[in-house]
């Protein structure tokens, strides 16, 4: 049965497999274009926070992508900034070659134990470890002085190396400057070796989309050791954000422990109730059919 209902669509966009099986997809295409990344620019933390607090939404001068990377321990208070503009397609431009991790048939790869060894090296301080990560990101990970289609440029697929994991937290761009300061304090207090990569995205209409914070969502990613410090960091950071009155959302697939209480804090009772109602409508309120598509993730979040 065809349903023309915005609530059902916005619930199904982020649904964790809870709405059944996709049997058809409609695709709306856009004329091919390219993104132009200029050479990486450095920006002071003060200037960066000023830019975020006064971000130009109405006249971005062709800006299509914006990200920055900062080191919480940086003595020079310098971040890397990577804006990109959308430009007409022009063939013949070389594209960056992505780094590849080649795994054997047994799942091993050269260096896949490196992250765990690096994070646990006793001779390096958290500040030194973070500086190394920041330097490597500048050399290998951030797009600079290049031009290509989104498909050519954004090729990364995450492989979680042994001993490494990631956290990603969304806040409104209006709180991004405060988030830099708050996360810096939490990281310093916990003495964690981690930097942050941040990107701005358009707000999603998905009822449970973690990028739903307006007018833009700033997604802060943190690379961390995969040990007890990981959940402690998320708990300490979200507690600090709540104390400051800053709304936040956790990335669903970045290992976040989202339970029913945290779900309600992030999305509110109205969005959750609308999501539940949409699911009941799709399954015509048949509890047995809905149970077929329940899973541990839903149960933990109190949505099953």
PDB file of C-alpha atoms in Angstrom:
ATOM      1  CA  UNK A   1       0.000   0.000   0.000  1.00  0.00           C
ATOM      2  CA  UNK A   2       1.411   3.352  -1.001  1.00  0.00           C
ATOM      3  CA  UNK A   3       1.624   5.847   1.841  1.00  0.00           C
ATOM      4  CA  UNK A   4       2.042   9.535   1.087  1.00  0.00           C
ATOM      5  CA  UNK A   5       2.870  10.761   4.554  1.00  0.00           C
ATOM      6  CA  UNK A   6       5.780  13.008   5.512  1.00  0.00           C
ATOM      7  CA  UNK A   7       5.916  11.605   9.038  1.00  0.00           C
ATOM      8  CA  UNK A   8       6.273   8.062   7.710  1.00  0.00           C
ATOM      9  CA  UNK A   9       8.990   9.103   5.255  1.00  0.00           C
ATOM     10  CA  UNK A  10      10.883  11.106   7.873  1.00  0.00           C
ATOM     11  CA  UNK A  11      10.657   8.170  10.292  1.00  0.00           C
ATOM     12  CA  UNK A  12      11.840   5.664   7.696  1.00  0.00           C
ATOM     13  CA  UNK A  13      14.866   7.739   6.649  1.00  0.00           C
ATOM     14  CA  UNK A  14      16.599   6.737   9.889  1.00  0.00           C
ATOM     15  CA  UNK A  15      14.857   3.559  10.977  1.00  0.00           C
ATOM     16  CA  UNK A  16      17.579   1.013  11.853  1.00  0.00           C
ATOM     17  CA  UNK A  17      15.864  -1.690   9.773  1.00  0.00           C
ATOM     18  CA  UNK A  18      12.690  -1.302  11.844  1.00  0.00           C
ATOM     19  CA  UNK A  19      10.396  -0.433   8.930  1.00  0.00           C
ATOM     20  CA  UNK A  20      10.854  -3.567   6.840  1.00  0.00           C
ATOM     21  CA  UNK A  21      12.596  -4.243   3.542  1.00  0.00           C
ATOM     22  CA  UNK A  22      13.281  -1.714   0.780  1.00  0.00           C
ATOM     23  CA  UNK A  23      11.720  -2.950  -2.453  1.00  0.00           C
ATOM     24  CA  UNK A  24      12.011   0.147  -4.654  1.00  0.00           C
ATOM     25  CA  UNK A  25      14.044   3.327  -4.730  1.00  0.00           C
ATOM     26  CA  UNK A  26      13.396   6.586  -6.599  1.00  0.00           C
ATOM     27  CA  UNK A  27      16.484   8.673  -7.385  1.00  0.00           C
ATOM     28  CA  UNK A  28      16.545  12.375  -8.166  1.00  0.00           C
ATOM     29  CA  UNK A  29      19.766  13.284  -9.960  1.00  0.00           C
ATOM     30  CA  UNK A  30      21.711  16.524 -10.109  1.00  0.00           C
ATOM     31  CA  UNK A  31      23.800  17.729 -13.067  1.00  0.00           C
ATOM     32  CA  UNK A  32      27.407  16.595 -12.591  1.00  0.00           C
ATOM     33  CA  UNK A  33      29.652  19.106 -10.860  1.00  0.00           C
ATOM     34  CA  UNK A  34      33.021  19.297  -9.133  1.00  0.00           C
ATOM     35  CA  UNK A  35      34.278  20.624  -5.831  1.00  0.00           C
ATOM     36  CA  UNK A  36      37.334  22.829  -5.657  1.00  0.00           C
ATOM     37  CA  UNK A  37      39.484  22.572  -2.528  1.00  0.00           C
ATOM     38  CA  UNK A  38      42.143  25.285  -2.248  1.00  0.00           C
ATOM     39  CA  UNK A  39      45.409  24.611  -0.410  1.00  0.00           C
ATOM     40  CA  UNK A  40      44.860  23.994   3.291  1.00  0.00           C
ATOM     41  CA  UNK A  41      44.714  27.157   5.363  1.00  0.00           C
ATOM     42  CA  UNK A  42      45.629  27.498   9.019  1.00  0.00           C
ATOM     43  CA  UNK A  43      43.344  29.523  11.254  1.00  0.00           C
ATOM     44  CA  UNK A  44      43.665  30.479  14.902  1.00  0.00           C
ATOM     45  CA  UNK A  45      41.128  29.024  17.315  1.00  0.00           C
ATOM     46  CA  UNK A  46      39.989  32.571  18.123  1.00  0.00           C
ATOM     47  CA  UNK A  47      39.354  33.427  14.457  1.00  0.00           C
ATOM     48  CA  UNK A  48      37.704  30.042  13.898  1.00  0.00           C
ATOM     49  CA  UNK A  49      35.253  30.550  16.761  1.00  0.00           C
ATOM     50  CA  UNK A  50      34.511  34.056  15.521  1.00  0.00           C
ATOM     51  CA  UNK A  51      33.748  32.650  12.049  1.00  0.00           C
ATOM     52  CA  UNK A  52      31.449  29.957  13.475  1.00  0.00           C
ATOM     53  CA  UNK A  53      29.588  32.489  15.613  1.00  0.00           C
ATOM     54  CA  UNK A  54      29.024  34.706  12.571  1.00  0.00           C
ATOM     55  CA  UNK A  55      28.732  32.131   9.796  1.00  0.00           C
ATOM     56  CA  UNK A  56      27.407  33.555   6.532  1.00  0.00           C
ATOM     57  CA  UNK A  57      24.421  31.395   5.547  1.00  0.00           C
ATOM     58  CA  UNK A  58      22.825  33.749   3.024  1.00  0.00           C
ATOM     59  CA  UNK A  59      25.870  34.653   0.929  1.00  0.00           C
ATOM     60  CA  UNK A  60      28.476  31.890   1.247  1.00  0.00           C
ATOM     61  CA  UNK A  61      30.229  32.840  -2.043  1.00  0.00           C
ATOM     62  CA  UNK A  62      29.797  29.394  -3.556  1.00  0.00           C
ATOM     63  CA  UNK A  63      30.776  27.531  -0.384  1.00  0.00           C
ATOM     64  CA  UNK A  64      29.525  23.945  -0.614  1.00  0.00           C
ATOM     65  CA  UNK A  65      31.637  22.052   1.942  1.00  0.00           C
ATOM     66  CA  UNK A  66      33.256  23.253   5.132  1.00  0.00           C
ATOM     67  CA  UNK A  67      35.359  21.372   7.675  1.00  0.00           C
ATOM     68  CA  UNK A  68      38.108  22.079  10.144  1.00  0.00           C
ATOM     69  CA  UNK A  69      40.479  20.065  12.307  1.00  0.00           C
ATOM     70  CA  UNK A  70      41.748  21.228  15.685  1.00  0.00           C
ATOM     71  CA  UNK A  71      44.213  19.986  18.260  1.00  0.00           C
ATOM     72  CA  UNK A  72      42.898  20.592  21.804  1.00  0.00           C
ATOM     73  CA  UNK A  73      46.463  20.722  23.132  1.00  0.00           C
ATOM     74  CA  UNK A  74      47.855  23.081  20.483  1.00  0.00           C
ATOM     75  CA  UNK A  75      50.193  25.616  22.051  1.00  0.00           C
ATOM     76  CA  UNK A  76      49.823  27.836  18.988  1.00  0.00           C
ATOM     77  CA  UNK A  77      46.021  27.510  18.988  1.00  0.00           C
ATOM     78  CA  UNK A  78      46.064  26.718  15.266  1.00  0.00           C
ATOM     79  CA  UNK A  79      43.460  24.701  13.358  1.00  0.00           C
ATOM     80  CA  UNK A  80      43.321  23.471   9.747  1.00  0.00           C
ATOM     81  CA  UNK A  81      40.474  24.756   7.604  1.00  0.00           C
ATOM     82  CA  UNK A  82      39.162  23.050   4.431  1.00  0.00           C
ATOM     83  CA  UNK A  83      36.389  24.877   2.539  1.00  0.00           C
ATOM     84  CA  UNK A  84      35.268  23.823  -0.932  1.00  0.00           C
ATOM     85  CA  UNK A  85      33.201  25.571  -3.584  1.00  0.00           C
ATOM     86  CA  UNK A  86      30.907  23.938  -6.142  1.00  0.00           C
ATOM     87  CA  UNK A  87      32.066  24.573  -9.712  1.00  0.00           C
ATOM     88  CA  UNK A  88      31.058  23.348 -13.201  1.00  0.00           C
ATOM     89  CA  UNK A  89      32.342  19.924 -14.258  1.00  0.00           C
ATOM     90  CA  UNK A  90      35.527  19.967 -16.314  1.00  0.00           C
ATOM     91  CA  UNK A  91      37.182  16.689 -17.360  1.00  0.00           C
ATOM     92  CA  UNK A  92      40.873  15.937 -17.146  1.00  0.00           C
ATOM     93  CA  UNK A  93      41.686  16.883 -13.565  1.00  0.00           C
ATOM     94  CA  UNK A  94      43.674  14.325 -11.525  1.00  0.00           C
ATOM     95  CA  UNK A  95      41.988  13.008  -8.407  1.00  0.00           C
ATOM     96  CA  UNK A  96      43.672  12.120  -5.114  1.00  0.00           C
ATOM     97  CA  UNK A  97      44.573   8.496  -4.581  1.00  0.00           C
ATOM     98  CA  UNK A  98      42.985   7.272  -1.338  1.00  0.00           C
ATOM     99  CA  UNK A  99      45.083   5.265   1.124  1.00  0.00           C
ATOM    100  CA  UNK A 100      44.154   1.601   1.108  1.00  0.00           C
ATOM    101  CA  UNK A 101      44.464  -1.043   3.790  1.00  0.00           C
ATOM    102  CA  UNK A 102      44.740  -4.404   2.058  1.00  0.00           C
ATOM    103  CA  UNK A 103      43.489  -7.271   4.180  1.00  0.00           C
ATOM    104  CA  UNK A 104      44.295 -10.929   3.746  1.00  0.00           C
ATOM    105  CA  UNK A 105      41.641 -13.651   3.584  1.00  0.00           C
ATOM    106  CA  UNK A 106      42.117 -14.048   7.363  1.00  0.00           C
ATOM    107  CA  UNK A 107      41.322 -10.385   7.971  1.00  0.00           C
ATOM    108  CA  UNK A 108      44.812  -9.171   8.769  1.00  0.00           C
ATOM    109  CA  UNK A 109      46.513  -6.117   7.350  1.00  0.00           C
ATOM    110  CA  UNK A 110      49.936  -4.524   7.728  1.00  0.00           C
ATOM    111  CA  UNK A 111      49.736  -2.074  10.595  1.00  0.00           C
ATOM    112  CA  UNK A 112      46.297  -3.014  11.866  1.00  0.00           C
ATOM    113  CA  UNK A 113      47.707  -3.276  15.390  1.00  0.00           C
ATOM    114  CA  UNK A 114      49.436   0.103  15.135  1.00  0.00           C
ATOM    115  CA  UNK A 115      46.668   2.187  16.677  1.00  0.00           C
ATOM    116  CA  UNK A 116      46.530   0.146  19.871  1.00  0.00           C
ATOM    117  CA  UNK A 117      50.312   0.238  20.209  1.00  0.00           C
ATOM    118  CA  UNK A 118      50.430   3.984  19.513  1.00  0.00           C
ATOM    119  CA  UNK A 119      47.753   4.954  22.052  1.00  0.00           C
ATOM    120  CA  UNK A 120      49.495   2.900  24.755  1.00  0.00           C
ATOM    121  CA  UNK A 121      53.052   4.111  24.167  1.00  0.00           C
ATOM    122  CA  UNK A 122      54.283   5.180  27.640  1.00  0.00           C
ATOM    123  CA  UNK A 123      57.097   7.422  26.413  1.00  0.00           C
ATOM    124  CA  UNK A 124      54.782   9.884  24.668  1.00  0.00           C
ATOM    125  CA  UNK A 125      52.489  12.334  26.449  1.00  0.00           C
ATOM    126  CA  UNK A 126      48.856  12.821  25.332  1.00  0.00           C
ATOM    127  CA  UNK A 127      49.901  16.166  23.875  1.00  0.00           C
ATOM    128  CA  UNK A 128      52.658  14.543  21.802  1.00  0.00           C
ATOM    129  CA  UNK A 129      50.392  11.743  20.577  1.00  0.00           C
ATOM    130  CA  UNK A 130      47.757  14.262  19.544  1.00  0.00           C
ATOM    131  CA  UNK A 131      50.340  16.398  17.729  1.00  0.00           C
ATOM    132  CA  UNK A 132      51.440  13.332  15.749  1.00  0.00           C
ATOM    133  CA  UNK A 133      47.833  12.567  14.775  1.00  0.00           C
ATOM    134  CA  UNK A 134      47.284  16.198  13.754  1.00  0.00           C
ATOM    135  CA  UNK A 135      50.420  16.169  11.590  1.00  0.00           C
ATOM    136  CA  UNK A 136      49.458  12.888   9.916  1.00  0.00           C
ATOM    137  CA  UNK A 137      45.973  14.183   9.215  1.00  0.00           C
ATOM    138  CA  UNK A 138      47.461  17.226   7.506  1.00  0.00           C
ATOM    139  CA  UNK A 139      49.687  15.009   5.327  1.00  0.00           C
ATOM    140  CA  UNK A 140      47.296  12.218   4.409  1.00  0.00           C
ATOM    141  CA  UNK A 141      43.662  12.816   5.263  1.00  0.00           C
ATOM    142  CA  UNK A 142      42.413  16.320   4.585  1.00  0.00           C
ATOM    143  CA  UNK A 143      41.584  17.411   1.035  1.00  0.00           C
ATOM    144  CA  UNK A 144      43.856  20.173  -0.207  1.00  0.00           C
ATOM    145  CA  UNK A 145      44.609  21.870  -3.543  1.00  0.00           C
ATOM    146  CA  UNK A 146      42.450  19.459  -5.529  1.00  0.00           C
ATOM    147  CA  UNK A 147      39.383  19.338  -7.732  1.00  0.00           C
ATOM    148  CA  UNK A 148      36.960  16.509  -8.470  1.00  0.00           C
ATOM    149  CA  UNK A 149      33.439  15.159  -8.178  1.00  0.00           C
ATOM    150  CA  UNK A 150      32.138  14.206  -4.732  1.00  0.00           C
ATOM    151  CA  UNK A 151      32.439  10.551  -5.708  1.00  0.00           C
ATOM    152  CA  UNK A 152      36.102  11.042  -6.597  1.00  0.00           C
ATOM    153  CA  UNK A 153      36.965  13.065  -3.508  1.00  0.00           C
ATOM    154  CA  UNK A 154      35.021  11.473  -0.664  1.00  0.00           C
ATOM    155  CA  UNK A 155      36.248   7.907  -0.925  1.00  0.00           C
ATOM    156  CA  UNK A 156      37.060   7.051   2.697  1.00  0.00           C
ATOM    157  CA  UNK A 157      35.637   3.878   4.169  1.00  0.00           C
ATOM    158  CA  UNK A 158      36.307   3.435   7.850  1.00  0.00           C
ATOM    159  CA  UNK A 159      38.208   0.380   9.014  1.00  0.00           C
ATOM    160  CA  UNK A 160      38.446   0.337  12.773  1.00  0.00           C
ATOM    161  CA  UNK A 161      41.979  -0.754  13.484  1.00  0.00           C
ATOM    162  CA  UNK A 162      42.716  -2.801  16.563  1.00  0.00           C
ATOM    163  CA  UNK A 163      42.620  -0.583  19.634  1.00  0.00           C
ATOM    164  CA  UNK A 164      40.961   2.396  17.898  1.00  0.00           C
ATOM    165  CA  UNK A 165      37.412   3.717  17.726  1.00  0.00           C
ATOM    166  CA  UNK A 166      35.561   6.951  16.992  1.00  0.00           C
ATOM    167  CA  UNK A 167      32.943   9.133  18.602  1.00  0.00           C
ATOM    168  CA  UNK A 168      30.869  11.695  16.706  1.00  0.00           C
ATOM    169  CA  UNK A 169      28.622  14.273  18.328  1.00  0.00           C
ATOM    170  CA  UNK A 170      26.431  16.833  16.598  1.00  0.00           C
ATOM    171  CA  UNK A 171      25.654  20.311  17.924  1.00  0.00           C
ATOM    172  CA  UNK A 172      24.100  23.348  16.281  1.00  0.00           C
ATOM    173  CA  UNK A 173      26.574  25.622  14.539  1.00  0.00           C
ATOM    174  CA  UNK A 174      25.427  28.284  16.999  1.00  0.00           C
ATOM    175  CA  UNK A 175      27.052  26.167  19.744  1.00  0.00           C
ATOM    176  CA  UNK A 176      30.105  25.025  17.755  1.00  0.00           C
ATOM    177  CA  UNK A 177      32.459  27.621  19.236  1.00  0.00           C
ATOM    178  CA  UNK A 178      31.383  26.655  22.754  1.00  0.00           C
ATOM    179  CA  UNK A 179      31.805  22.980  21.813  1.00  0.00           C
ATOM    180  CA  UNK A 180      35.454  23.621  20.900  1.00  0.00           C
ATOM    181  CA  UNK A 181      36.082  25.043  24.371  1.00  0.00           C
ATOM    182  CA  UNK A 182      34.048  22.411  26.247  1.00  0.00           C
ATOM    183  CA  UNK A 183      35.533  19.418  24.436  1.00  0.00           C
ATOM    184  CA  UNK A 184      39.027  20.874  24.886  1.00  0.00           C
ATOM    185  CA  UNK A 185      38.487  21.065  28.646  1.00  0.00           C
ATOM    186  CA  UNK A 186      37.118  17.507  28.857  1.00  0.00           C
ATOM    187  CA  UNK A 187      39.989  16.109  26.774  1.00  0.00           C
ATOM    188  CA  UNK A 188      42.596  17.976  28.840  1.00  0.00           C
ATOM    189  CA  UNK A 189      41.021  16.921  32.143  1.00  0.00           C
ATOM    190  CA  UNK A 190      40.997  13.258  31.040  1.00  0.00           C
ATOM    191  CA  UNK A 191      44.440  13.534  29.402  1.00  0.00           C
ATOM    192  CA  UNK A 192      43.242  11.818  26.224  1.00  0.00           C
ATOM    193  CA  UNK A 193      45.347  11.699  23.046  1.00  0.00           C
ATOM    194  CA  UNK A 194      42.765  12.882  20.529  1.00  0.00           C
ATOM    195  CA  UNK A 195      42.117  15.671  18.059  1.00  0.00           C
ATOM    196  CA  UNK A 196      38.815  16.540  16.380  1.00  0.00           C
ATOM    197  CA  UNK A 197      37.668  16.753  12.782  1.00  0.00           C
ATOM    198  CA  UNK A 198      34.514  18.852  12.357  1.00  0.00           C
ATOM    199  CA  UNK A 199      32.227  19.238   9.358  1.00  0.00           C
ATOM    200  CA  UNK A 200      29.102  21.325   8.792  1.00  0.00           C
ATOM    201  CA  UNK A 201      26.025  19.661   7.274  1.00  0.00           C
ATOM    202  CA  UNK A 202      22.516  20.687   6.340  1.00  0.00           C
ATOM    203  CA  UNK A 203      19.911  19.761   8.968  1.00  0.00           C
ATOM    204  CA  UNK A 204      18.051  16.529   8.229  1.00  0.00           C
ATOM    205  CA  UNK A 205      14.272  16.184   8.281  1.00  0.00           C
ATOM    206  CA  UNK A 206      14.603  12.636   9.592  1.00  0.00           C
ATOM    207  CA  UNK A 207      12.782  12.327  12.911  1.00  0.00           C
ATOM    208  CA  UNK A 208      15.711  10.515  14.496  1.00  0.00           C
ATOM    209  CA  UNK A 209      18.442  11.881  12.241  1.00  0.00           C
ATOM    210  CA  UNK A 210      21.399  12.942  14.328  1.00  0.00           C
ATOM    211  CA  UNK A 211      22.116  15.837  11.947  1.00  0.00           C
ATOM    212  CA  UNK A 212      18.750  17.486  12.668  1.00  0.00           C
ATOM    213  CA  UNK A 213      20.084  20.475  14.629  1.00  0.00           C
ATOM    214  CA  UNK A 214      19.418  23.823  12.941  1.00  0.00           C
ATOM    215  CA  UNK A 215      20.444  26.050  11.207  1.00  0.00           C
ATOM    216  CA  UNK A 216      23.389  23.728  10.435  1.00  0.00           C
ATOM    217  CA  UNK A 217      24.677  20.747  12.357  1.00  0.00           C
ATOM    218  CA  UNK A 218      28.347  20.763  13.293  1.00  0.00           C
ATOM    219  CA  UNK A 219      29.580  17.157  13.553  1.00  0.00           C
ATOM    220  CA  UNK A 220      32.568  16.775  15.893  1.00  0.00           C
ATOM    221  CA  UNK A 221      34.495  13.504  15.436  1.00  0.00           C
ATOM    222  CA  UNK A 222      37.051  12.262  17.955  1.00  0.00           C
ATOM    223  CA  UNK A 223      39.451   9.348  17.413  1.00  0.00           C
ATOM    224  CA  UNK A 224      40.008   7.494  20.688  1.00  0.00           C
ATOM    225  CA  UNK A 225      41.602   4.447  22.191  1.00  0.00           C
ATOM    226  CA  UNK A 226      39.121   1.573  22.287  1.00  0.00           C
ATOM    227  CA  UNK A 227      39.155   1.077  26.048  1.00  0.00           C
ATOM    228  CA  UNK A 228      37.252   2.270  29.120  1.00  0.00           C
ATOM    229  CA  UNK A 229      38.182   5.875  28.348  1.00  0.00           C
ATOM    230  CA  UNK A 230      35.881   5.852  25.293  1.00  0.00           C
ATOM    231  CA  UNK A 231      32.481   5.631  27.061  1.00  0.00           C
ATOM    232  CA  UNK A 232      33.834   7.773  29.911  1.00  0.00           C
ATOM    233  CA  UNK A 233      34.736  10.502  27.402  1.00  0.00           C
ATOM    234  CA  UNK A 234      31.273  10.463  25.806  1.00  0.00           C
ATOM    235  CA  UNK A 235      29.593  10.561  29.205  1.00  0.00           C
ATOM    236  CA  UNK A 236      31.798  13.394  30.473  1.00  0.00           C
ATOM    237  CA  UNK A 237      31.403  15.428  27.292  1.00  0.00           C
ATOM    238  CA  UNK A 238      27.620  15.019  27.059  1.00  0.00           C
ATOM    239  CA  UNK A 239      27.304  15.855  30.774  1.00  0.00           C
ATOM    240  CA  UNK A 240      29.310  19.046  30.206  1.00  0.00           C
ATOM    241  CA  UNK A 241      27.146  19.965  27.212  1.00  0.00           C
ATOM    242  CA  UNK A 242      23.958  19.388  29.205  1.00  0.00           C
ATOM    243  CA  UNK A 243      25.291  21.526  32.057  1.00  0.00           C
ATOM    244  CA  UNK A 244      25.962  24.313  29.561  1.00  0.00           C
ATOM    245  CA  UNK A 245      22.454  23.960  28.116  1.00  0.00           C
ATOM    246  CA  UNK A 246      23.728  22.834  24.705  1.00  0.00           C
ATOM    247  CA  UNK A 247      21.601  20.396  22.719  1.00  0.00           C
ATOM    248  CA  UNK A 248      23.522  17.492  21.219  1.00  0.00           C
ATOM    249  CA  UNK A 249      22.999  14.267  19.273  1.00  0.00           C
ATOM    250  CA  UNK A 250      25.208  11.201  19.053  1.00  0.00           C
ATOM    251  CA  UNK A 251      26.076   9.555  15.716  1.00  0.00           C
ATOM    252  CA  UNK A 252      24.072   6.322  15.603  1.00  0.00           C
ATOM    253  CA  UNK A 253      26.812   4.160  14.096  1.00  0.00           C
ATOM    254  CA  UNK A 254      29.840   5.566  15.941  1.00  0.00           C
ATOM    255  CA  UNK A 255      29.650   3.078  18.802  1.00  0.00           C
ATOM    256  CA  UNK A 256      27.458   5.378  20.884  1.00  0.00           C
ATOM    257  CA  UNK A 257      25.592   3.759  23.780  1.00  0.00           C
ATOM    258  CA  UNK A 258      22.175   5.327  23.176  1.00  0.00           C
ATOM    259  CA  UNK A 259      19.578   4.107  25.669  1.00  0.00           C
ATOM    260  CA  UNK A 260      15.968   5.226  26.120  1.00  0.00           C
ATOM    261  CA  UNK A 261      16.846   8.038  28.543  1.00  0.00           C
ATOM    262  CA  UNK A 262      19.517   9.507  26.267  1.00  0.00           C
ATOM    263  CA  UNK A 263      17.264   9.105  23.215  1.00  0.00           C
ATOM    264  CA  UNK A 264      14.555  11.186  24.879  1.00  0.00           C
ATOM    265  CA  UNK A 265      17.096  13.811  25.926  1.00  0.00           C
ATOM    266  CA  UNK A 266      18.374  14.138  22.356  1.00  0.00           C
ATOM    267  CA  UNK A 267      15.113  14.017  20.368  1.00  0.00           C
ATOM    268  CA  UNK A 268      12.281  14.768  22.793  1.00  0.00           C
ATOM    269  CA  UNK A 269       9.043  12.910  23.380  1.00  0.00           C
ATOM    270  CA  UNK A 270       7.181  14.368  20.372  1.00  0.00           C
ATOM    271  CA  UNK A 271       9.676  13.161  17.751  1.00  0.00           C
ATOM    272  CA  UNK A 272       9.891   9.717  19.353  1.00  0.00           C
ATOM    273  CA  UNK A 273       6.099   9.407  19.569  1.00  0.00           C
ATOM    274  CA  UNK A 274       5.754  10.446  15.912  1.00  0.00           C
ATOM    275  CA  UNK A 275       8.382   7.834  14.918  1.00  0.00           C
ATOM    276  CA  UNK A 276       6.512   5.118  16.828  1.00  0.00           C
ATOM    277  CA  UNK A 277       3.187   6.133  15.283  1.00  0.00           C
ATOM    278  CA  UNK A 278       4.688   6.006  11.789  1.00  0.00           C
ATOM    279  CA  UNK A 279       5.984   2.487  12.419  1.00  0.00           C
ATOM    280  CA  UNK A 280       2.591   1.333  13.664  1.00  0.00           C
ATOM    281  CA  UNK A 281       0.971   2.766  10.538  1.00  0.00           C
ATOM    282  CA  UNK A 282       3.402   0.991   8.194  1.00  0.00           C
ATOM    283  CA  UNK A 283       2.719  -2.361   9.905  1.00  0.00           C
ATOM    284  CA  UNK A 284      -0.999  -1.655  10.409  1.00  0.00           C
ATOM    285  CA  UNK A 285      -0.431  -1.926  14.165  1.00  0.00           C
ATOM    286  CA  UNK A 286       0.520  -5.620  13.876  1.00  0.00           C
ATOM    287  CA  UNK A 287       2.868  -6.233  16.817  1.00  0.00           C
ATOM    288  CA  UNK A 288       3.974  -9.644  15.493  1.00  0.00           C
ATOM    289  CA  UNK A 289       5.113  -8.136  12.180  1.00  0.00           C
ATOM    290  CA  UNK A 290       6.932  -5.299  13.923  1.00  0.00           C
ATOM    291  CA  UNK A 291       8.716  -7.816  16.133  1.00  0.00           C
ATOM    292  CA  UNK A 292      10.191  -9.472  13.020  1.00  0.00           C
ATOM    293  CA  UNK A 293      12.172  -6.283  12.415  1.00  0.00           C
ATOM    294  CA  UNK A 294      13.174  -5.616  16.028  1.00  0.00           C
ATOM    295  CA  UNK A 295      16.877  -5.784  16.916  1.00  0.00           C
ATOM    296  CA  UNK A 296      19.210  -5.232  19.851  1.00  0.00           C
ATOM    297  CA  UNK A 297      19.918  -1.654  18.786  1.00  0.00           C
ATOM    298  CA  UNK A 298      16.208  -0.780  18.910  1.00  0.00           C
ATOM    299  CA  UNK A 299      15.729  -2.554  22.213  1.00  0.00           C
ATOM    300  CA  UNK A 300      18.582  -0.656  23.862  1.00  0.00           C
ATOM    301  CA  UNK A 301      17.164   2.657  22.622  1.00  0.00           C
ATOM    302  CA  UNK A 302      13.680   1.727  23.887  1.00  0.00           C
ATOM    303  CA  UNK A 303      12.194   1.716  20.377  1.00  0.00           C
ATOM    304  CA  UNK A 304      11.433  -2.012  19.989  1.00  0.00           C
TER     305      UNK A 304
END
